[in-house]
Coordinates of C-alpha atoms in Angstrom, one line a residue:
X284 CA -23.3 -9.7 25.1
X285 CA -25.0 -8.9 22.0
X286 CA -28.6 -9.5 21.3
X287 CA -31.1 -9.6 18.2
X288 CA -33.9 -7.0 17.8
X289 CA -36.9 -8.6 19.6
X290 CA -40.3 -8.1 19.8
X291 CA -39.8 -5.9 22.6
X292 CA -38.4 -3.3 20.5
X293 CA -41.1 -3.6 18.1
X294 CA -43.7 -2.6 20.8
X295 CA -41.0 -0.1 21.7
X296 CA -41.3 1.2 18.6
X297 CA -45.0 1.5 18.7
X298 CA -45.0 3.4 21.9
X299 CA -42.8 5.8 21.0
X300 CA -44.1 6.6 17.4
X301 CA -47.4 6.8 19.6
X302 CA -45.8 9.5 22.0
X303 CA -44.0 11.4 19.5
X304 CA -47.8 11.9 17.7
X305 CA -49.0 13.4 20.3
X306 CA -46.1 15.0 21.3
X307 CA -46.3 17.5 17.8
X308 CA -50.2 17.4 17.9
X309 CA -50.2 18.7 21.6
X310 CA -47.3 21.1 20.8
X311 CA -49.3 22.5 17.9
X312 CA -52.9 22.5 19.6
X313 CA -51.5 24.1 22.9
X314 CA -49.6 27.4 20.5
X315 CA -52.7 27.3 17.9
X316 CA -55.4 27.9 20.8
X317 CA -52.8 30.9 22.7
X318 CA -52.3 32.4 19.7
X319 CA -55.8 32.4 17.8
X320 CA -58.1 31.5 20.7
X321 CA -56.5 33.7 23.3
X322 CA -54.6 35.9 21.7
X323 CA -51.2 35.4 23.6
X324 CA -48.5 37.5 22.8
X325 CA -44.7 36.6 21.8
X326 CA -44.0 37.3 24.4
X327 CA -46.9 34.8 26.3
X328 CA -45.5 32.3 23.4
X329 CA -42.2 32.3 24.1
X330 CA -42.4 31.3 28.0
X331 CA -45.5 28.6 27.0
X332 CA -42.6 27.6 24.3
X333 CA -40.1 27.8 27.2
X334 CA -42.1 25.9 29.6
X335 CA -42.3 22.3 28.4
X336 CA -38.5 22.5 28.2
X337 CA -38.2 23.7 32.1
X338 CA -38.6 20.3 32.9
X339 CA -34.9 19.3 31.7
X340 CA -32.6 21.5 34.2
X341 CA -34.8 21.4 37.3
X342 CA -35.6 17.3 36.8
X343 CA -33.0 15.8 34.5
X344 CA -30.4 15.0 36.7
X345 CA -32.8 14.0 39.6
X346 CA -35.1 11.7 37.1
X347 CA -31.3 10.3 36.1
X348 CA -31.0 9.3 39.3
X349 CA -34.3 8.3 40.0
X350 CA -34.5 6.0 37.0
X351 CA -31.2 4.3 38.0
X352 CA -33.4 2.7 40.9
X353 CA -36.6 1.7 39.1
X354 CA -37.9 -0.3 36.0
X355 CA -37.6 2.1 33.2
X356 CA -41.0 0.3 31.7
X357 CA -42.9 1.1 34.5
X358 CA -41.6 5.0 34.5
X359 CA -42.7 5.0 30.5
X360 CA -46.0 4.0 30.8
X361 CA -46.5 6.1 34.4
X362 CA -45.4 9.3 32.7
X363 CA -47.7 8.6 29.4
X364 CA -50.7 8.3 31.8
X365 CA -49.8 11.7 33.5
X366 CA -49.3 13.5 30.4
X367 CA -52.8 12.1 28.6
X368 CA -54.6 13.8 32.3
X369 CA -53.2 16.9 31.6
X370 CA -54.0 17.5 28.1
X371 CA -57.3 16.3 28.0
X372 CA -57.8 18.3 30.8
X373 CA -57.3 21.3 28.8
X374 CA -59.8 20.0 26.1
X375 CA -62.6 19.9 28.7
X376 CA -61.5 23.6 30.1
X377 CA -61.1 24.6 26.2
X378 CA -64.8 23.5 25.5
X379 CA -66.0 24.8 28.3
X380 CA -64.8 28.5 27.3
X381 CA -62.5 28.9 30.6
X382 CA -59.0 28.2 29.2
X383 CA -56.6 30.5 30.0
X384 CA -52.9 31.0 29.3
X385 CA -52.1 30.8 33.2
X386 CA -53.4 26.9 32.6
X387 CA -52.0 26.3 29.6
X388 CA -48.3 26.8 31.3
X389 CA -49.2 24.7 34.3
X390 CA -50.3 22.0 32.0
X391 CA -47.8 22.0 30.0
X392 CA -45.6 22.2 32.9
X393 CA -46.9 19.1 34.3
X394 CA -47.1 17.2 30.8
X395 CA -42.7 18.2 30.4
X396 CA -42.0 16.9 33.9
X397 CA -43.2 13.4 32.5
X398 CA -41.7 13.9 29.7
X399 CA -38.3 13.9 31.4
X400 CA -39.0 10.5 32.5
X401 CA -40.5 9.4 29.5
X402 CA -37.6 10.4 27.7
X403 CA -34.9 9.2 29.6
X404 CA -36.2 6.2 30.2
X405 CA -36.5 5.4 26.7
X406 CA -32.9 6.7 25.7
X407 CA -31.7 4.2 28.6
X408 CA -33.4 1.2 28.0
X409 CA -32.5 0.7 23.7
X410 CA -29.6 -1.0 24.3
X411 CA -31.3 -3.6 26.5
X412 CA -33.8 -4.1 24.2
X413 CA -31.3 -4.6 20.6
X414 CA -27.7 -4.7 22.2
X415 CA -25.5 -2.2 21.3
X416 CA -23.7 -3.8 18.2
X417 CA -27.2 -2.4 16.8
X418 CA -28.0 1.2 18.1
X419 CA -26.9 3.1 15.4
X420 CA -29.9 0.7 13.0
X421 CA -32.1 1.4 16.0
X422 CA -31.9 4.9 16.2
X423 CA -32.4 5.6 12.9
X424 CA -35.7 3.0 13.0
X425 CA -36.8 5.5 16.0
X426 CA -36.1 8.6 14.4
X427 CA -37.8 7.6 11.0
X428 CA -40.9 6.6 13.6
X429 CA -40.0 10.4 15.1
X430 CA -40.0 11.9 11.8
X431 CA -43.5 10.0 10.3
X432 CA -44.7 11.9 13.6
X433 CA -44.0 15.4 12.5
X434 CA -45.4 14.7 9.8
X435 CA -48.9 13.3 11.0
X436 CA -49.1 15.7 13.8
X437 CA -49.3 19.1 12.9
X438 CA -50.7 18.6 10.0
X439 CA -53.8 16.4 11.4
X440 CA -53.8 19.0 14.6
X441 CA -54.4 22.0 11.5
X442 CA -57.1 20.4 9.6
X443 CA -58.9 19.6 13.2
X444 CA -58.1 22.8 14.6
X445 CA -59.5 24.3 11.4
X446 CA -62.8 22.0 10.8
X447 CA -63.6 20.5 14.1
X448 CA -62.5 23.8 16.5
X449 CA -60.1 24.1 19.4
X450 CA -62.0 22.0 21.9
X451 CA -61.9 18.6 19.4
X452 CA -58.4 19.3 18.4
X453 CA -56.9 19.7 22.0
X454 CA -59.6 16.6 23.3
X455 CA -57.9 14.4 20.5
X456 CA -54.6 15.2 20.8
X457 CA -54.7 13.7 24.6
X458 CA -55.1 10.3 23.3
X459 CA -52.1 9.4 21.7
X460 CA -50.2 9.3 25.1
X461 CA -53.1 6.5 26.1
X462 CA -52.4 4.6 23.1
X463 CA -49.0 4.9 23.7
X464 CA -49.0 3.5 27.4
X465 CA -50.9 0.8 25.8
X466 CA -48.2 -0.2 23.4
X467 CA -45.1 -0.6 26.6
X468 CA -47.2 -2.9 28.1
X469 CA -46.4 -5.8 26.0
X470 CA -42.8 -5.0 25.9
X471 CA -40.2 -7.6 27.1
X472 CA -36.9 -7.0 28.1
X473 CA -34.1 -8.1 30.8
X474 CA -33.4 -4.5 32.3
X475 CA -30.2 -3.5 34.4
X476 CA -31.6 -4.5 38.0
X477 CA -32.4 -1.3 39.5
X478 CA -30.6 -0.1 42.8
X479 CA -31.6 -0.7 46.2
X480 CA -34.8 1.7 47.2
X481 CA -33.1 1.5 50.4
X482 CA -30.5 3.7 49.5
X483 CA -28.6 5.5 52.3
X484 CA -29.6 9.3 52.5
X485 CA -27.1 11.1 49.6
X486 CA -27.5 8.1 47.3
X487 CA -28.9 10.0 44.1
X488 CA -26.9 13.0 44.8
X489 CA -23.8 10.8 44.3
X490 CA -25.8 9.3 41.1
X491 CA -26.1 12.5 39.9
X492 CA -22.6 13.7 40.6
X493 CA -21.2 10.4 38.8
X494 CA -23.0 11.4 35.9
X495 CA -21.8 15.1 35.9
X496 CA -18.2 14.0 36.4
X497 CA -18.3 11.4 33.8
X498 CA -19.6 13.7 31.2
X499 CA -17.1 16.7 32.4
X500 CA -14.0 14.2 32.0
X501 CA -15.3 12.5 28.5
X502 CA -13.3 13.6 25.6
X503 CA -16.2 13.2 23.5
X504 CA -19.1 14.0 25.4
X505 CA -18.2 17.3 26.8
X506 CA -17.9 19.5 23.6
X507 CA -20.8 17.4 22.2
X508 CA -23.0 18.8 25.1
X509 CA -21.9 21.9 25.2
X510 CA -22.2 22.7 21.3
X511 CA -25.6 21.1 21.7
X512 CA -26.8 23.8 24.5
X513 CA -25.5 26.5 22.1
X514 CA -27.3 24.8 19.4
X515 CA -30.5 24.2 21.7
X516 CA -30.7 27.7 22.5
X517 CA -31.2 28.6 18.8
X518 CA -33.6 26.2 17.6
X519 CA -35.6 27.0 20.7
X520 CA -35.9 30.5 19.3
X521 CA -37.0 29.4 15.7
X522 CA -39.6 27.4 17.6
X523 CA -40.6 29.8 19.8
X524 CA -42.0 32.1 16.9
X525 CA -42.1 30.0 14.0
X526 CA -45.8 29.9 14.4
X527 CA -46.4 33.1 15.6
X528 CA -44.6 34.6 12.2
X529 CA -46.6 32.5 10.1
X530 CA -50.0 33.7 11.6
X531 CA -49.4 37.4 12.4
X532 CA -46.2 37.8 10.2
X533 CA -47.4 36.6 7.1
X534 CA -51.7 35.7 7.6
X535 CA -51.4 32.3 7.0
X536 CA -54.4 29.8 8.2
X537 CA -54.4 27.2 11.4
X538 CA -54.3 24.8 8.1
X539 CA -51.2 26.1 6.6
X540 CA -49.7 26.8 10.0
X541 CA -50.2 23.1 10.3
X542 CA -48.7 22.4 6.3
X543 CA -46.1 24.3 7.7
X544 CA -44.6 22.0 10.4
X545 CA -45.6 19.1 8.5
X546 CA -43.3 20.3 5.3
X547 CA -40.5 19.8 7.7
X548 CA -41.4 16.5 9.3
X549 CA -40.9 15.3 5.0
X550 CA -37.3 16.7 5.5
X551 CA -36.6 15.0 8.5
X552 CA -38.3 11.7 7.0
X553 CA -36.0 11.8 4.0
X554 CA -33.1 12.4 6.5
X555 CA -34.0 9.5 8.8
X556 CA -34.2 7.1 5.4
X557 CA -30.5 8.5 4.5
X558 CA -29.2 8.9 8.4
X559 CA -26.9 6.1 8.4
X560 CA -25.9 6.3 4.9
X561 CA -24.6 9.8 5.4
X562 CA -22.8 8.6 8.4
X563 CA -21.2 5.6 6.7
X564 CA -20.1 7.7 4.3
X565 CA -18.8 10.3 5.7
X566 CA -18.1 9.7 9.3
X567 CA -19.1 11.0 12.4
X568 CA -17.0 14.1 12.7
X569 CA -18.4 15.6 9.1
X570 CA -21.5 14.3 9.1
X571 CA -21.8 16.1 12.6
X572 CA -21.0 19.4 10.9
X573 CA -23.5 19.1 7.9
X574 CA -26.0 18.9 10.6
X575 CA -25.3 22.5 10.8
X576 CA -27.4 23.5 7.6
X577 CA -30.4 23.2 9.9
X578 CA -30.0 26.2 11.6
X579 CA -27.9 27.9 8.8
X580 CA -31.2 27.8 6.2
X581 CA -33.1 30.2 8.4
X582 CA -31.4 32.9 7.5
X583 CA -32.7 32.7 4.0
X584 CA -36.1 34.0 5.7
X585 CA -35.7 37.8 4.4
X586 CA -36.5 36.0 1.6
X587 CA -40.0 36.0 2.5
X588 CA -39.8 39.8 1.6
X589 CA -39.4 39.1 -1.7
X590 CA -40.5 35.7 -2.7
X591 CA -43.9 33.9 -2.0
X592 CA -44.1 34.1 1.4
X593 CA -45.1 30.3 2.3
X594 CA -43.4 28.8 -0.3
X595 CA -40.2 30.2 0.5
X596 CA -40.8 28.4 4.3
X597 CA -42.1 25.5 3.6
X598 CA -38.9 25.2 1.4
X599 CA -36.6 26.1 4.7
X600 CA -38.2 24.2 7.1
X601 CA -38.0 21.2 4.8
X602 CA -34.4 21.6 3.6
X603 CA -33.3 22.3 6.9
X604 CA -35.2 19.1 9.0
X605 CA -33.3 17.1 7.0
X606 CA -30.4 17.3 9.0
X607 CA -32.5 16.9 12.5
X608 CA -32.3 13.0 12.3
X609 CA -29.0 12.8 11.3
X610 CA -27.8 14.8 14.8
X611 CA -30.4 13.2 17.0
X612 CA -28.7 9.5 15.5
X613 CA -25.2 10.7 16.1
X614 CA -25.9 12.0 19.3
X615 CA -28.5 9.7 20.7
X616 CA -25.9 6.8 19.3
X617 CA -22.7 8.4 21.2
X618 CA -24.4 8.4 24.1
X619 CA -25.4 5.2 24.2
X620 CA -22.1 3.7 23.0
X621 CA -20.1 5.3 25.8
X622 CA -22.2 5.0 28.9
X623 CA -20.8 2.6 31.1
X624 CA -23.7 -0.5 32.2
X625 CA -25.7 0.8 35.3
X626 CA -25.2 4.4 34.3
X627 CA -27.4 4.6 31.1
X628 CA -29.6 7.1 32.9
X629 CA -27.7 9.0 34.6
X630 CA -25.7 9.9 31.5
X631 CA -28.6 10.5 29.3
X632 CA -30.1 12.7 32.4
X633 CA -26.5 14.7 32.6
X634 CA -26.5 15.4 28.9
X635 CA -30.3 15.9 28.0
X636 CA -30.2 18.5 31.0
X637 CA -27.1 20.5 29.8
X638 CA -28.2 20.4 26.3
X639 CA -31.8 21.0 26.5
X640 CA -31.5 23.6 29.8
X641 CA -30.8 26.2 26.6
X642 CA -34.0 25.1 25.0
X643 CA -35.9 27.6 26.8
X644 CA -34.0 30.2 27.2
X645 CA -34.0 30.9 23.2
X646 CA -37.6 30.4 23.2
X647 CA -38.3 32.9 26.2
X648 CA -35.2 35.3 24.8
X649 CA -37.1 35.1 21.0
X650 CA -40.7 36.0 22.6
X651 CA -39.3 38.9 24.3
X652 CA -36.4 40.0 21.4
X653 CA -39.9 39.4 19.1
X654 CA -42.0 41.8 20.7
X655 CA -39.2 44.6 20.5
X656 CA -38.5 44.2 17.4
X657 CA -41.9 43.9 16.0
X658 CA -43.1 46.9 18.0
X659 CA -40.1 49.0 16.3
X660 CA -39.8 47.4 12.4
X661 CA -43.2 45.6 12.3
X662 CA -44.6 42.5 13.1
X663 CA -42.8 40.4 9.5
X664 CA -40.0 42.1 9.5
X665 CA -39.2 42.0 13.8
X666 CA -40.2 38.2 13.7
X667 CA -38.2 37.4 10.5
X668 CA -34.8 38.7 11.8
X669 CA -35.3 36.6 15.1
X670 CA -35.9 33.3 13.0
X671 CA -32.7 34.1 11.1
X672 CA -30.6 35.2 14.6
X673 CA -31.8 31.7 16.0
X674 CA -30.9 29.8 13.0
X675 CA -27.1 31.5 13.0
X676 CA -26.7 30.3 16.7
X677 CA -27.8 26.7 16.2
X678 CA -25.4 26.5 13.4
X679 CA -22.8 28.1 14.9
X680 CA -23.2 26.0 17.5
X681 CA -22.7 22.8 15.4
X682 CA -19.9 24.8 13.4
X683 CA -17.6 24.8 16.6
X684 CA -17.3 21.5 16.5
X685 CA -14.5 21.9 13.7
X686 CA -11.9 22.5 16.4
X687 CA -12.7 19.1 17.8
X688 CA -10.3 16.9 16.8
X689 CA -11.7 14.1 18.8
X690 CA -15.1 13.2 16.9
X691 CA -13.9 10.2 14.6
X692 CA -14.9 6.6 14.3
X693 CA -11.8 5.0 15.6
X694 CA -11.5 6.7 18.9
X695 CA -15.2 6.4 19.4
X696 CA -14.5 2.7 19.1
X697 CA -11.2 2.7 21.3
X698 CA -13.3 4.6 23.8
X699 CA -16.5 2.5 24.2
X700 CA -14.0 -0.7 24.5
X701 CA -12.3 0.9 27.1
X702 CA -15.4 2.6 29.1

């Protein structure tokens, strides 16, 4: 049964915008005060990159199952709490001069593991909240929110970094996740009745192995997730030492570090606004492949070489986030669409975990790849040639798709009626 856009989604909207904030503003606070405050290492920045991203193989399946059996409100506004105690815990250790990387990773640890929930639960309960006649216009709604966040973020987390010091910057980037807990709490919505908390001993392991064997056997889904692991394992390395090449690489400040990630949160606006227009136009199964550019535009980074340096990546990172929303529409939307009712979580656990498992590999293979090759070419040139090796996988990882016959709007539609 279909159902209009409510107020619940509006809140739901809030929240997430909310989460998202602090989501970039942590993420940039957390590598700023490693990098210029303790003086990590690629190597140190690549497993702090890595470690937020842990989270997905050793909890997704089990939060999937988890979820399955509670109210996915509830789990939101739990894991917002948990993540707002960790961070501002690492402003107070920040101001008091004792930070270290050690507690950086365990925080940040802690802060993913809620995440998982966080995330899952909010993939699982859109359809509730506008039916799912309307997830495509709701996705896009959530990843223009997403992308107004990257923009805000970093760029707000670099001026306060820069003007107001580490200890401000990391203290204020806690509270977004209170605001956002704040904003779920008005939020109605008739949820799937969770399962019985009685459940016999085995009960989430069979949850689990539903999900797996459902995503295995799915036409669709399968060589989605596993294209979006080999992608994931590529933009995990351009993330893992974006940063660390702006600020040893090329000398650029905590400010334009911050210019920097916000440049691309622009691109990914513009591709949020034009999401479902490139879809409509072109269909799933090429607008799928076009996503590929986003990795594919980081190998114009030797470029740096012989161009103005920040100029020449503020123009990739923009060019390329504009093809982030567009993936995250099609595959947050496919998902969705083709989860049977009662399994929304496990299915979103199953695939977030495949996919985003090869998240941290690239990031910790990039910190140690970056160290090599900056000790033997220099620290520009070393860092530069990872950026452009992650960017080939991630496209190459969308690329592959082209032998998929599958991806087009008429089976997706024959599919979903049938699941």
């Amino acid at each position: 049964m279909e159902t209009s856009p409510s107020s619940g989604f509006g809140w739901f909207l809030c929240g997430q915008a909310l989460s998202g904030f602090g989501d970039r503003f942590t993420a940039f606070t957390a590598q700023s005060v490693a990098i210029l405050v303790l003086g990590a290492s690629s190597t140190q920045l690549g497993v702090l990159s890595a470690t937020g991203w842990l989270a997905y193989p050793v909890l997704g399946m089990v939060a999937g199952a988890v979820l399955a059996r509670v109210r996915l409100k509830r789990a939101m506004i739990a894991g917002e709490l948990v993540r707002f105690a960790a961070f501002a815990g690492v402003a107070v250790t920040v101001t008091a001069g004792q930070v270290s990387v050690t507690q950086l990773l365990i925080v940040v640890a802690v802060a993913g593991a809620a995440t998982v929930f966080v995330d899952i639960s909010g993939q699982s309960l859109v359809p509730s909240l506008v039916g799912r006649g309307r997830l495509l216009s709701a996705n896009s709604r959530l990843s223009g929110a997403d992308s107004m966040t990257k923009l805000a973020g970093p760029a707000l987390a670099g001026v306060l970094f820069g003007l107001a010091g580490p200890g401000w910057a990391a203290a204020l980037a806690a509270v977004p996740f209170l605001l956002s807990a704040a904003a779920r709490l008005p939020i109605r919505v008739a949820e799937e009745r969770p399962g019985h908390r009685r459940d016999p001993p085995g009960a989430l392991l069979g949850g689990m192995r539903q999900g797996v064997v459902f995503v295995w056997r799915h036409p669709l889904l399968r060589p989605l997730v596993c294209r979006s692991a080999l992608r994931g394992f590529g933009t995990g390395a351009v993330d893992a030492v974006l940063l660390l090449f702006a600020y040893r690489g090329l000398g650029l400040s905590s400010t334009q570090g911050g210019l920097l990630m916000a440049a691309g949160s622009v691109g990914a606006l513009a591709g949020a606004v034009l999401a479902t227009r490139i879809i409509g136009r072109l269909g799933m199964r090429r607008s799928l492949l076009l996503t590929g550019l986003e990795g594919a535009l980081w190998l114009a980074v030797p470029l740096c070489a012989v161009a103005e340096p920040l100029v020449v990546l503020l123009l990739i990172r923009l060019l390329s986030a504009v093809w982030l929303p567009v993936w995250g529409v099609l595959d947050a939307g496919l998902r969705q669409t083709l989860a049977p009712p009662g399994r929304q979580s496990t299915v979103h656990a199953v695939t977030r975990t495949l996919s985003f498992s090869a998240i941290p590999l690239g990031a910790v293979a990039a910190g140690f790849t970056g160290d090599a090759l900056a000790a033997r070419l220099g620290t520009p040139a070393g860092l530069g040639m990872v950026l452009a090796a992650g960017g080939l996988v991630a496209a190459s990882g969308v690329l592959m798709l082209r032998k998929e016959a599958l991806l087009d709007d008429r089976q997706v539609t024959a599919l979903s009626v049938r699941r």
